[in-house]
Short mmCIF file of C-alpha atoms in Angstrom, two decimals:
data_model
loop_
_atom_site.label_atom_id
_atom_site.label_comp_id
_atom_site.label_asym_id
_atom_site.label_seq_id
_atom_site.Cartn_x
_atom_site.Cartn_y
_atom_site.Cartn_z
CA UNK F 1 -5.78 -5.16 -6.92
CA UNK F 2 -2.56 -3.29 -6.36
CA UNK F 3 -1.20 0.15 -6.74
CA UNK F 4 0.47 -0.97 -9.94
CA UNK F 5 -1.29 -2.79 -12.72
CA UNK F 6 0.37 -5.86 -14.19
CA UNK F 7 -0.47 -7.50 -17.52
CA UNK F 8 -0.69 -11.27 -17.44
CA UNK F 9 -0.63 -13.52 -20.46
CA UNK F 10 -3.77 -15.63 -20.96
CA UNK F 11 -3.82 -18.89 -19.00
CA UNK F 12 -5.79 -21.94 -20.07
CA UNK F 13 -8.15 -23.55 -17.52
CA UNK F 14 -5.94 -26.63 -17.11
CA UNK F 15 -2.93 -24.50 -16.16
CA UNK F 16 -5.12 -22.47 -13.80
CA UNK F 17 -6.21 -25.72 -12.12
CA UNK F 18 -2.59 -26.79 -11.67
CA UNK F 19 -1.79 -23.40 -10.13
CA UNK F 20 -4.82 -23.72 -7.83
CA UNK F 21 -3.70 -27.15 -6.65
CA UNK F 22 -0.21 -25.86 -5.83
CA UNK F 23 -1.77 -22.84 -4.09
CA UNK F 24 -4.06 -25.07 -2.05
CA UNK F 25 -0.99 -27.06 -1.00
CA UNK F 26 0.49 -23.88 0.51
CA UNK F 27 2.97 -22.71 -2.14
CA UNK F 28 3.11 -18.93 -1.61
CA UNK F 29 4.05 -18.01 -5.19
CA UNK F 30 1.17 -20.08 -6.53
CA UNK F 31 -1.22 -18.64 -3.94
CA UNK F 32 -0.27 -15.19 -5.25
CA UNK F 33 -0.53 -16.34 -8.87
CA UNK F 34 -3.94 -17.96 -8.33
CA UNK F 35 -5.22 -14.88 -6.48
CA UNK F 36 -4.19 -12.79 -9.48
CA UNK F 37 -5.99 -15.17 -11.84
CA UNK F 38 -9.16 -14.95 -9.74
CA UNK F 39 -8.90 -11.18 -9.57
CA UNK F 40 -8.63 -10.78 -13.35
CA UNK F 41 -10.68 -13.78 -14.45
CA UNK F 42 -7.72 -15.16 -16.39
CA UNK F 43 -8.25 -18.89 -16.96
CA UNK F 44 -10.90 -19.03 -14.22
CA UNK F 45 -14.18 -17.32 -13.45
CA UNK F 46 -13.48 -13.88 -12.03
CA UNK F 47 -14.14 -13.91 -8.29
CA UNK F 48 -12.83 -10.90 -6.38
CA UNK F 49 -14.04 -12.22 -3.02
CA UNK F 50 -12.09 -15.44 -3.49
CA UNK F 51 -9.13 -13.47 -4.86
CA UNK F 52 -9.09 -11.46 -1.62
CA UNK F 53 -9.08 -14.69 0.37
CA UNK F 54 -6.04 -15.97 -1.56
CA UNK F 55 -4.23 -12.60 -1.39
CA UNK F 56 -4.77 -12.61 2.39
CA UNK F 57 -3.52 -16.18 2.60
CA UNK F 58 -0.26 -15.27 0.83
CA UNK F 59 0.03 -12.01 2.79
CA UNK F 60 -0.22 -13.95 6.04
CA UNK F 61 2.65 -16.12 4.77
CA UNK F 62 4.81 -13.02 4.27
CA UNK F 63 4.25 -12.16 0.58
CA UNK F 64 4.58 -8.37 0.63
CA UNK F 65 2.96 -7.82 -2.77
CA UNK F 66 -0.11 -9.68 -1.50
CA UNK F 67 -0.20 -7.57 1.66
CA UNK F 68 -0.54 -4.56 -0.64
CA UNK F 69 -3.14 -6.17 -2.90
CA UNK F 70 -5.28 -7.33 0.00
CA UNK F 71 -4.99 -3.96 1.77
CA UNK F 72 -6.09 -2.08 -1.35
CA UNK F 73 -9.08 -4.42 -1.76
CA UNK F 74 -10.05 -3.86 1.89
CA UNK F 75 -9.62 -0.10 1.61
CA UNK F 76 -11.71 0.23 -1.54
CA UNK F 77 -14.23 -2.55 -0.96
CA UNK F 78 -13.10 -4.25 -4.16
CA UNK F 79 -15.08 -7.51 -4.15
CA UNK F 80 -15.25 -7.53 -0.36
CA UNK F 81 -16.75 -5.15 2.21
CA UNK F 82 -14.74 -2.02 2.99
CA UNK F 83 -12.63 -2.63 6.08
CA UNK F 84 -10.23 0.26 6.78
CA UNK F 85 -8.86 -1.34 9.96
CA UNK F 86 -7.90 -4.46 8.01
CA UNK F 87 -6.49 -2.28 5.23
CA UNK F 88 -4.38 -0.37 7.76
CA UNK F 89 -3.12 -3.63 9.29
CA UNK F 90 -1.92 -4.98 5.94
CA UNK F 91 -0.56 -1.64 4.67
CA UNK F 92 1.48 -1.46 7.90
CA UNK F 93 2.69 -5.05 7.49
CA UNK F 94 3.86 -4.30 3.94
CA UNK F 95 5.42 -0.99 5.00
CA UNK F 96 7.29 -2.71 7.82
CA UNK F 97 8.60 -5.11 5.17
CA UNK F 98 9.95 -2.28 2.99
CA UNK F 99 7.04 -1.28 0.72
CA UNK F 100 7.23 2.52 0.55
CA UNK F 101 3.87 2.94 -1.22
CA UNK F 102 2.17 1.02 1.56
CA UNK F 103 3.97 3.21 4.11
CA UNK F 104 2.38 6.23 2.41
CA UNK F 105 -1.06 4.57 2.37
CA UNK F 106 -0.79 3.58 6.03
CA UNK F 107 0.35 7.09 6.93
CA UNK F 108 -2.63 8.63 5.14
CA UNK F 109 -5.09 6.40 7.00
CA UNK F 110 -3.48 7.32 10.35
CA UNK F 111 -3.30 11.03 9.49
CA UNK F 112 -6.95 11.32 8.46
CA UNK F 113 -8.42 8.75 10.83
CA UNK F 114 -10.37 7.36 7.87
CA UNK F 115 -11.91 4.26 9.42
CA UNK F 116 -9.07 3.88 11.92
CA UNK F 117 -7.89 5.72 15.02
CA UNK F 118 -6.17 8.95 14.04
CA UNK F 119 -2.51 8.91 15.06
CA UNK F 120 -0.47 11.78 13.64
CA UNK F 121 2.90 10.77 15.13
CA UNK F 122 2.42 7.29 13.61
CA UNK F 123 1.44 8.89 10.30
CA UNK F 124 4.60 11.02 10.39
CA UNK F 125 6.78 7.98 11.08
CA UNK F 126 5.44 6.16 8.01
CA UNK F 127 5.49 9.27 5.78
CA UNK F 128 9.16 9.70 6.72
CA UNK F 129 9.85 6.03 5.96
CA UNK F 130 8.22 6.39 2.54
CA UNK F 131 9.85 9.76 1.83
CA UNK F 132 13.27 8.39 2.74
CA UNK F 133 12.67 5.74 0.07
CA UNK F 134 12.05 8.53 -2.47
CA UNK F 135 8.25 8.88 -2.47
CA UNK F 136 7.45 12.51 -3.35
CA UNK F 137 3.90 12.45 -1.96
CA UNK F 138 5.15 11.18 1.38
CA UNK F 139 7.93 13.80 1.34
CA UNK F 140 5.28 16.48 0.84
CA UNK F 141 3.19 15.15 3.73
CA UNK F 142 6.06 14.85 6.22
CA UNK F 143 7.40 18.28 5.20
CA UNK F 144 4.02 19.89 5.90
CA UNK F 145 3.81 18.17 9.26
CA UNK F 146 7.36 19.22 10.16
CA UNK F 147 6.68 22.82 9.08
CA UNK F 148 3.36 23.22 10.88
CA UNK F 149 3.91 20.94 13.85
CA UNK F 150 0.80 18.96 12.98
CA UNK F 151 1.02 16.15 15.52
CA UNK F 152 4.82 16.31 15.74
CA UNK F 153 7.39 18.92 16.81
CA UNK F 154 8.16 21.70 14.33
CA UNK F 155 11.49 21.20 12.56
CA UNK F 156 12.01 23.70 9.75
CA UNK F 157 15.35 22.18 8.67
CA UNK F 158 13.74 18.79 8.14
CA UNK F 159 10.72 20.42 6.48
CA UNK F 160 13.08 22.07 3.97
CA UNK F 161 14.87 18.75 3.41
CA UNK F 162 11.62 16.96 2.54
CA UNK F 163 10.24 19.88 0.52
CA UNK F 164 13.42 19.62 -1.58
CA UNK F 165 12.74 15.94 -2.27
CA UNK F 166 9.17 16.65 -3.29
CA UNK F 167 10.12 19.73 -5.30
CA UNK F 168 12.84 17.82 -7.17
CA UNK F 169 10.18 15.35 -8.27
CA UNK F 170 8.02 18.12 -9.73
CA UNK F 171 5.76 19.27 -6.88
CA UNK F 172 5.41 22.98 -7.67
CA UNK F 173 3.59 23.72 -4.40
CA UNK F 174 6.63 22.49 -2.52
CA UNK F 175 8.95 24.53 -4.72
CA UNK F 176 6.94 27.57 -3.62
CA UNK F 177 7.01 26.43 0.05
CA UNK F 178 10.81 26.11 -0.14
CA UNK F 179 11.01 29.82 -0.93
CA UNK F 180 8.95 30.62 2.18
CA UNK F 181 10.91 28.42 4.58
#
């Protein structure tokens, strides 16, 4: 469902129905809540396809957490067919709304061209966004691109800067790379 797992307390079917009614009336928080219930089967029959529909509904209303959940479901084919273009669209939406993990995910799709058009400068932009928010994996990716010039101009000073971020968070490969830069 999302890149983080959340524990929910058990919900009785009557409460789930009340949440569904509020969701169906357009309340974004309840759309998210009902999607989560459908995803886990808490208080309702588990239905990942319907959960995806509700996550998308809330995502389209601006709920960043739902953008992430829907994107992950699209990327992995979790209850719905795999759709990397749709995943990229929602990862980008969430990234543009401040979600650094989604910025990393979007960057990876654009770097590899996995189901979407490869765009290394776009990948670098989102890796940098995620790295600047403290994501070590993104820092590693942007540092490599800056060191090698993969799709972007070489900038050793910036490569060192991002290798330091990644190294400080325990990436031993980047600690080694720092010594070579």
